[in-house]
Short mmCIF file of N, CA and C in Angstrom, two decimals:
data_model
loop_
_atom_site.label_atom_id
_atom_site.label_comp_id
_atom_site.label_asym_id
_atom_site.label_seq_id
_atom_site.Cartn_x
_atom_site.Cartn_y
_atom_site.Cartn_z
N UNK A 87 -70.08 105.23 30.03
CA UNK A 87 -71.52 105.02 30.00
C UNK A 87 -71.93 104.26 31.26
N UNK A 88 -72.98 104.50 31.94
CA UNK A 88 -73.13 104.06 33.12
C UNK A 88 -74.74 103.85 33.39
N UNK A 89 -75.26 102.92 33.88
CA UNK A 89 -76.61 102.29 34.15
C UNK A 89 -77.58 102.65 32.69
N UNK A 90 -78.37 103.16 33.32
CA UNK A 90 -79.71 103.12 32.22
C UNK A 90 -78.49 103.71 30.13
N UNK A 91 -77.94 104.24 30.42
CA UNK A 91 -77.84 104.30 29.06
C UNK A 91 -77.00 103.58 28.13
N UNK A 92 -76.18 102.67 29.62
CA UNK A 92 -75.21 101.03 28.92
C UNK A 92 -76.63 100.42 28.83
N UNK A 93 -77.35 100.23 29.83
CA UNK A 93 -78.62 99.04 29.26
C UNK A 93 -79.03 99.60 27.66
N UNK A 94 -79.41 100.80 27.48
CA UNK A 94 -80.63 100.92 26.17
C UNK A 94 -78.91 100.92 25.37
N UNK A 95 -78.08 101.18 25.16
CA UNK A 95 -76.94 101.18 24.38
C UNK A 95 -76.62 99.44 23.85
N UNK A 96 -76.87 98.57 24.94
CA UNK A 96 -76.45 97.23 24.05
C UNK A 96 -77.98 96.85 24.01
N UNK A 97 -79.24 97.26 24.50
CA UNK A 97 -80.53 97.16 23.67
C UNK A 97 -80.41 97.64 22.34
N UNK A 98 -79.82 98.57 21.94
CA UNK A 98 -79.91 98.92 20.79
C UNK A 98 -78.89 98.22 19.81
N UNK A 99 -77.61 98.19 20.27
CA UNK A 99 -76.88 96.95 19.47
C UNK A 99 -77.56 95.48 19.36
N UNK A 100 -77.88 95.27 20.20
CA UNK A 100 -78.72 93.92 20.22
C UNK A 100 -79.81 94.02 19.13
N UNK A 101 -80.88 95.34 19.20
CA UNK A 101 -81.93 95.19 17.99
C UNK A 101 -81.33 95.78 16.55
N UNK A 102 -80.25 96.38 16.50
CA UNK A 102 -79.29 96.51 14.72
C UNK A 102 -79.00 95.48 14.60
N UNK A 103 -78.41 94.76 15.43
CA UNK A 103 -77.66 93.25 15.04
C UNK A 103 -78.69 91.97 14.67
N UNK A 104 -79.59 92.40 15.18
CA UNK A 104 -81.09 91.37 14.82
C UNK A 104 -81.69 91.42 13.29
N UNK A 105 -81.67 93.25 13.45
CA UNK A 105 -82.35 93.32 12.11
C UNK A 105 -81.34 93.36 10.82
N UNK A 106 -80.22 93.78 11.40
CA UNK A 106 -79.33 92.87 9.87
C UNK A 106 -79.61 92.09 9.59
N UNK A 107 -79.57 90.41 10.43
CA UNK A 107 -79.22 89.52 10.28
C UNK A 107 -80.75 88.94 10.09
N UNK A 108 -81.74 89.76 10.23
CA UNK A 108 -83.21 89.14 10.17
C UNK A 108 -83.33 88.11 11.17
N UNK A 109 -82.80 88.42 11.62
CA UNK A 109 -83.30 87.70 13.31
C UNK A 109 -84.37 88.18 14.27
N UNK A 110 -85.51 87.23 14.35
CA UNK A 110 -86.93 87.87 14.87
C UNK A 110 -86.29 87.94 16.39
N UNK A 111 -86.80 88.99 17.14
CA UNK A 111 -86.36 88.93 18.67
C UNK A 111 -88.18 89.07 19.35
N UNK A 112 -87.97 88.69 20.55
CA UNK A 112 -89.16 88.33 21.37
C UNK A 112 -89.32 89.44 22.46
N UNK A 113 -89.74 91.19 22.20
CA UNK A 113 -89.52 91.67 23.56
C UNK A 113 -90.88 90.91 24.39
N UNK A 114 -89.68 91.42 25.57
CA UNK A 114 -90.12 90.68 27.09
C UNK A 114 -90.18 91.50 27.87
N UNK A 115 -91.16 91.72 28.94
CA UNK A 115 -90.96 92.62 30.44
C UNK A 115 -90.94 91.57 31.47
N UNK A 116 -91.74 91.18 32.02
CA UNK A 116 -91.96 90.40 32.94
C UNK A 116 -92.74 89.12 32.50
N UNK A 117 -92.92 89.25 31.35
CA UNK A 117 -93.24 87.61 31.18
C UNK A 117 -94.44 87.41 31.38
N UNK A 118 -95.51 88.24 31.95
CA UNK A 118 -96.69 87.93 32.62
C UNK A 118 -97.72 87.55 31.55
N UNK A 119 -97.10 87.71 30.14
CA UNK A 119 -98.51 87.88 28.87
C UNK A 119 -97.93 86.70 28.16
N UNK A 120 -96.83 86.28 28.50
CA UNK A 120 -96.35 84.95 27.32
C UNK A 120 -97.39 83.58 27.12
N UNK A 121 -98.27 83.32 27.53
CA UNK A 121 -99.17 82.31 27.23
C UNK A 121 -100.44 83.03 26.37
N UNK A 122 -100.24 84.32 26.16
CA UNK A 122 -101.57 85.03 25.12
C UNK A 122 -100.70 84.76 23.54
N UNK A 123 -101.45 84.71 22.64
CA UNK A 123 -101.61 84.90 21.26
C UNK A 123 -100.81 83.62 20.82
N UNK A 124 -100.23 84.17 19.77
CA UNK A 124 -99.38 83.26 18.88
C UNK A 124 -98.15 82.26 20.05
N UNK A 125 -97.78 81.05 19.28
CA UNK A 125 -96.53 80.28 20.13
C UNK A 125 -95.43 81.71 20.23
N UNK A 126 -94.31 81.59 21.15
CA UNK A 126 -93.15 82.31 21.75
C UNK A 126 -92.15 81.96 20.04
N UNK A 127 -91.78 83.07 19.46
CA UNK A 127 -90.70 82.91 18.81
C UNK A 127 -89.98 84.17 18.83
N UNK A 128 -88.50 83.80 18.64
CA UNK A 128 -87.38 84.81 18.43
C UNK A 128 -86.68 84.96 19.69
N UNK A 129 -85.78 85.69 19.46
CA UNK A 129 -84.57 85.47 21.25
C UNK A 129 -85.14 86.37 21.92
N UNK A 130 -85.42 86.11 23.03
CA UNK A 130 -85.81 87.17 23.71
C UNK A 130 -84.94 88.36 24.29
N UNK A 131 -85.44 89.76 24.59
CA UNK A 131 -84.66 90.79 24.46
C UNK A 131 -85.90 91.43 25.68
N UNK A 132 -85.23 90.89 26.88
CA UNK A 132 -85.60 91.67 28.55
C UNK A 132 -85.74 93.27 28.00
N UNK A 133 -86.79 94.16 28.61
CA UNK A 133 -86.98 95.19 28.48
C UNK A 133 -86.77 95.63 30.07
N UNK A 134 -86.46 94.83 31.07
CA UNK A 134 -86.69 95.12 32.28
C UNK A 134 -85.84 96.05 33.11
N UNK A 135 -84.99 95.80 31.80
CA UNK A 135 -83.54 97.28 32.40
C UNK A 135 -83.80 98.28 31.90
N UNK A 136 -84.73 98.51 31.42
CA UNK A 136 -85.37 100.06 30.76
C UNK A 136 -86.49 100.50 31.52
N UNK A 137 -86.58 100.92 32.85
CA UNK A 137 -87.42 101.35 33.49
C UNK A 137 -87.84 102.45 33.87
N UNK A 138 -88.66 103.51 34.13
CA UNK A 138 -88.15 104.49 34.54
C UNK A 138 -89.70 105.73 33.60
N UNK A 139 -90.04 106.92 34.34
CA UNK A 139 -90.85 107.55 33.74
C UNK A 139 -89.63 109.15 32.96
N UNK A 140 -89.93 109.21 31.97
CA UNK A 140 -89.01 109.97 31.45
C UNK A 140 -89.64 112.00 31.49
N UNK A 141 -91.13 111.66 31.20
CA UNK A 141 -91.30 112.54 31.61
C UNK A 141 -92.67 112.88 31.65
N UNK A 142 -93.68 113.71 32.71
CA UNK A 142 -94.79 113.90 32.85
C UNK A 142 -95.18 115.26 32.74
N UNK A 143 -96.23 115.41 32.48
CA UNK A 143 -97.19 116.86 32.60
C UNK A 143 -98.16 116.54 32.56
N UNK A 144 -98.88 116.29 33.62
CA UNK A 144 -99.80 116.22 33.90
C UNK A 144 -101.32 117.28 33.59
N UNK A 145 -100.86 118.71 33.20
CA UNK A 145 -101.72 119.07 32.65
C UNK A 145 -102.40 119.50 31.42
N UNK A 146 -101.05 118.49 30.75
CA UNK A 146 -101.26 118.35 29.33
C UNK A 146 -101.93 116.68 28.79
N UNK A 147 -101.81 116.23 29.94
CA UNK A 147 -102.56 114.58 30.00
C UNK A 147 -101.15 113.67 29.24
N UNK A 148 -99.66 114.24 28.74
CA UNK A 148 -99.19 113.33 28.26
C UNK A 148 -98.12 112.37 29.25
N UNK A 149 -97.35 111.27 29.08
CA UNK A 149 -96.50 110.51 30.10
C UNK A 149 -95.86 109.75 29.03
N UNK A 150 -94.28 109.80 28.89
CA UNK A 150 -93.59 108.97 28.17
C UNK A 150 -92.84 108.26 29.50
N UNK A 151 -92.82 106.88 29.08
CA UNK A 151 -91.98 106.26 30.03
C UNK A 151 -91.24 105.07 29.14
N UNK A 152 -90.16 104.76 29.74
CA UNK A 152 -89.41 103.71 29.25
C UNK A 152 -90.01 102.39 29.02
N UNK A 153 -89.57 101.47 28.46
CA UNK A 153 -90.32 100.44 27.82
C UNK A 153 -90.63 98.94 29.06
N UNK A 154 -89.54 98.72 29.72
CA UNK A 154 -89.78 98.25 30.77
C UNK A 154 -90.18 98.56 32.17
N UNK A 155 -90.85 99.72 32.30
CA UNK A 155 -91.70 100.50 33.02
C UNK A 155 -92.88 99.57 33.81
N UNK A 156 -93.04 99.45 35.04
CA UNK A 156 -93.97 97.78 35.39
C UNK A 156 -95.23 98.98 35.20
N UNK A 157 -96.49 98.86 35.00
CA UNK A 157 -97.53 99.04 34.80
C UNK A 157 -97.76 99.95 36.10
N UNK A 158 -97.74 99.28 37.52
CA UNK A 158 -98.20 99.55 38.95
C UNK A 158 -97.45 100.85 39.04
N UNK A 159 -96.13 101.27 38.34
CA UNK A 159 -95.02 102.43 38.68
C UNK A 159 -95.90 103.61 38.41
N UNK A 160 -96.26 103.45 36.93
CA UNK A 160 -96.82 104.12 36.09
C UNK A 160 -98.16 104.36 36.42
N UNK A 161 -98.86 103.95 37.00
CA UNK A 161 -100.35 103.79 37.20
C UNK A 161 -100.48 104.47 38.58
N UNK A 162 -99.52 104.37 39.56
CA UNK A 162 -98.73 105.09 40.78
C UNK A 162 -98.30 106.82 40.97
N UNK A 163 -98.22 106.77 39.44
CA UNK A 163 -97.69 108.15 39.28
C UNK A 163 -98.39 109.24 39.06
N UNK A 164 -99.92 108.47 37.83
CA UNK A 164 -100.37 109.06 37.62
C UNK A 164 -101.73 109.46 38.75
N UNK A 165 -101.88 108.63 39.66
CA UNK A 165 -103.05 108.58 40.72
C UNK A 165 -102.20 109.30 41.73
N UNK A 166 -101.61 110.18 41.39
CA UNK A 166 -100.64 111.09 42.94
C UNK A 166 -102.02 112.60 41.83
N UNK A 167 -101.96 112.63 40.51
CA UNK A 167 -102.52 113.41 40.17
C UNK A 167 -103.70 113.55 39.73
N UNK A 168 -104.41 112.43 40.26
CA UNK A 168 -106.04 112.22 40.10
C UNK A 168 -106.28 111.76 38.43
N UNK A 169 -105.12 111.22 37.93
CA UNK A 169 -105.35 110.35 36.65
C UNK A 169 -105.23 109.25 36.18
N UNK A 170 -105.49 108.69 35.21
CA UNK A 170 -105.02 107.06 34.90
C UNK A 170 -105.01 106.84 33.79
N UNK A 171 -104.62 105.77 32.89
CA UNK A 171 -104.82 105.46 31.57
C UNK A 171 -106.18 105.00 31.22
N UNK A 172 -105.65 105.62 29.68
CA UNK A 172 -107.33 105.53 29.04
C UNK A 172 -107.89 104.14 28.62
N UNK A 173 -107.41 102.98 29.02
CA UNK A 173 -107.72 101.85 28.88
C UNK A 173 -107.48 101.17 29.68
N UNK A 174 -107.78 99.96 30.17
CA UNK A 174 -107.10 98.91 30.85
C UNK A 174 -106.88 98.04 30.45
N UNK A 175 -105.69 98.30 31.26
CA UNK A 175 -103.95 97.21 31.11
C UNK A 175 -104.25 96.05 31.16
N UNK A 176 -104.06 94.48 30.40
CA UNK A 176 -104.64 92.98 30.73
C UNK A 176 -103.88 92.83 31.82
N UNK A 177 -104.77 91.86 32.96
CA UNK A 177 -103.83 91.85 34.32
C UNK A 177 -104.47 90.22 34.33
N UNK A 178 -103.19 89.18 34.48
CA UNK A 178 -103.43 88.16 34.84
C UNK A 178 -103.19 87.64 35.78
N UNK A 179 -103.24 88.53 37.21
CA UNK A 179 -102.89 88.07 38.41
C UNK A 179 -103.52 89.08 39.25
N UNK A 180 -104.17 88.34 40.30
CA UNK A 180 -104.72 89.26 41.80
C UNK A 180 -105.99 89.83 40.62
N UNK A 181 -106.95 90.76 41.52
CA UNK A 181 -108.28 91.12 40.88
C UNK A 181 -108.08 92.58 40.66
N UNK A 182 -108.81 92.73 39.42
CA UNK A 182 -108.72 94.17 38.52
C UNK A 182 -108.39 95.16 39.47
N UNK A 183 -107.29 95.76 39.22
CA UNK A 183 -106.99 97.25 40.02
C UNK A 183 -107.83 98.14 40.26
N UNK A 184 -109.02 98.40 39.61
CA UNK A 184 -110.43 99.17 39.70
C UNK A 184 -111.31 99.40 38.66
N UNK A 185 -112.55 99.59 38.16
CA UNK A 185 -113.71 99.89 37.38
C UNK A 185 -113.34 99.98 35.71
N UNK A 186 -113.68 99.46 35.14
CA UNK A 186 -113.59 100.09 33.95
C UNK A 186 -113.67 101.19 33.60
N UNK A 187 -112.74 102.47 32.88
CA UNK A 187 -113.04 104.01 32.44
C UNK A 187 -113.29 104.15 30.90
N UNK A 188 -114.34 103.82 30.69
CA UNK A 188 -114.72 103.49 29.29
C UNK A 188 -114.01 103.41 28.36
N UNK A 189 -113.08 102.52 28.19
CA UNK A 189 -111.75 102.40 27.32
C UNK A 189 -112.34 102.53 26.23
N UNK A 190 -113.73 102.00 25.34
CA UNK A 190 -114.19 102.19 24.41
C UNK A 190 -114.23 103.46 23.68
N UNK A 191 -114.37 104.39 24.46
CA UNK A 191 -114.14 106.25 23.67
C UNK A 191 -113.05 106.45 23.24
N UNK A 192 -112.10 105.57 23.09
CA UNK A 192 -110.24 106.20 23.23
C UNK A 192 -109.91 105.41 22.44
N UNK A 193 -110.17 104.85 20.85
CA UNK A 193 -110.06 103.61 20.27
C UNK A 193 -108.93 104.14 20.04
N UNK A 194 -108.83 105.75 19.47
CA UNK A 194 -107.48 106.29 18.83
C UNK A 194 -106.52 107.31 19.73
N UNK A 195 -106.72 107.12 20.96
CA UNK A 195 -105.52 107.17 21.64
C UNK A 195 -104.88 106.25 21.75
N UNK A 196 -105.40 105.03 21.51
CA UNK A 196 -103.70 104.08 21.98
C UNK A 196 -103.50 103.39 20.81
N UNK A 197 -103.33 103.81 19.64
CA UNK A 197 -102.82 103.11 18.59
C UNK A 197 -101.17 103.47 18.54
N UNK A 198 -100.84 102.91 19.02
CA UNK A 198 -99.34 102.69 18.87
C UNK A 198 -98.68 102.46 17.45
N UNK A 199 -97.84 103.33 17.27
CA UNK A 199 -97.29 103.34 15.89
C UNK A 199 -95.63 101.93 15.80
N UNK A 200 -95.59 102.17 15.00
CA UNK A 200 -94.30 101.24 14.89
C UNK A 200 -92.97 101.59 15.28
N UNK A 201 -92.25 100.83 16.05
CA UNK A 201 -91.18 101.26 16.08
C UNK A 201 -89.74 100.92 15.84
N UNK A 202 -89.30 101.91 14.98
CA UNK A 202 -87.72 101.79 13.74
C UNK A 202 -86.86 100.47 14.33
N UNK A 203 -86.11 99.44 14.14
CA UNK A 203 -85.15 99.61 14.63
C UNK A 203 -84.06 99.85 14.97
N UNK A 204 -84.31 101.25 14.72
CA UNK A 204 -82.42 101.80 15.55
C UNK A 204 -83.14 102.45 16.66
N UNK A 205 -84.13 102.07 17.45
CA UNK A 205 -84.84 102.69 18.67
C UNK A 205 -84.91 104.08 18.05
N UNK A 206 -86.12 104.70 18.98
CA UNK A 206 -86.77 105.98 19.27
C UNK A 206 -87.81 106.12 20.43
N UNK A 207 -88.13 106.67 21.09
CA UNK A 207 -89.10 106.93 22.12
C UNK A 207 -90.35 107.06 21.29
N UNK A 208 -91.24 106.54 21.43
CA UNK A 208 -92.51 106.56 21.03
C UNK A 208 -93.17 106.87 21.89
N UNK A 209 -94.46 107.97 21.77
CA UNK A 209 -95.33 108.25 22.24
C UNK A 209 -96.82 106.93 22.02
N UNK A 210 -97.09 105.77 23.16
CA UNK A 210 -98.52 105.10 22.79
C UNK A 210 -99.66 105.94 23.17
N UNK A 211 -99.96 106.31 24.16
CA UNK A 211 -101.31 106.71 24.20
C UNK A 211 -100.64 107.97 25.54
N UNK A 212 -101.82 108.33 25.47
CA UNK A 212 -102.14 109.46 26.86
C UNK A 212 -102.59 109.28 27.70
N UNK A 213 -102.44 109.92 29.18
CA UNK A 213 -103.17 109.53 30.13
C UNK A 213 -104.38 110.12 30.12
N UNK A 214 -105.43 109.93 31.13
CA UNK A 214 -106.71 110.82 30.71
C UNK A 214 -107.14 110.81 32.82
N UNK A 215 -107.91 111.95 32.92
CA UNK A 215 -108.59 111.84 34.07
C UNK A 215 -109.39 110.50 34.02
N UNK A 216 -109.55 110.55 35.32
CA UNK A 216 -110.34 109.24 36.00
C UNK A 216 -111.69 109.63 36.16
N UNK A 217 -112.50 108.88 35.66
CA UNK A 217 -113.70 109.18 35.89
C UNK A 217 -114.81 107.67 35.55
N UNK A 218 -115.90 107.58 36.11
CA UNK A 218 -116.78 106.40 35.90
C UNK A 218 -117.57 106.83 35.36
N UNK A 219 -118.18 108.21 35.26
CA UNK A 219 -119.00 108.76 34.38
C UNK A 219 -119.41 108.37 33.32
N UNK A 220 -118.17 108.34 32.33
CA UNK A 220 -117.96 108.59 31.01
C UNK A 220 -117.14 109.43 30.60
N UNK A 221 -116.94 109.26 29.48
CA UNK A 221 -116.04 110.44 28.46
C UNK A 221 -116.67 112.07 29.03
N UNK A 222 -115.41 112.97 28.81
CA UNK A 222 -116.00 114.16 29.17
C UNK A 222 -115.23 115.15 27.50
N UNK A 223 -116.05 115.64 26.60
CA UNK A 223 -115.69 116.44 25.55
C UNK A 223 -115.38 117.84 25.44
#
């Protein structure tokens, strides 16, 4: 086993061995959101070795990417094809990457479902064209 699938391989021993033992774990990417919400509890479990876009089609609007995926990669990928996500990402550093795209129309694209732990790829939301307009139906 070699790079990305030793990382998600002892990610995944790491989250069976948690949830036997009911041990809360803390995922982490970069750390940049840890002063939002509730105090920090549970061990933390780096997502940062899981990087990587797994796969695109762009003219189906969908993008699965790995969980430690930095935002800028992803947001990079999709502006090679004149698209972006249907919401914006909280950014607590440097000034907003660009305009609001009425994240408000898309309440139920990004409801993120739960995920097992013995891992699975989850689909959160879709990408959508870029536009300042508004929603287009």
């Amino acid at each position: 086993m070699q790079g990305m699938d030793f990382a998600l391989a002892q990610i995944t021993d790491r989250v069976r061995a948690a949830a036997a033992d009911q041990t809360p774990l803390r995922l982490r990417g970069g750390g940049t959101k840890d002063f939002w919400g509730h105090a920090l509890q549970g061990d933390v479990l780096d997502t940062r070795v899981l990087r990587g876009i797994l796969s695109y089609e762009p003219s189906e609007l969908v993008v699965t990417v790995r969980a430690g995926t930095p935002l800028a990669e992803l947001e990079a990928a999709l502006a090679e094809q004149g698209q972006c996500l249907p919401f914006e990402p909280p950014i607590s550093q440097g000034p907003p990457l660009r305009e609001p795209r009425w994240a408000a129309w898309w309440p139920q694209a990004c409801r993120a479902p739960r995920v097992p732990a013995w891992g699975r790829c989850v689909t959160i939301c879709w990408a959508s064209r870029c536009s300042t307009a508004g929603p287009s139906y």
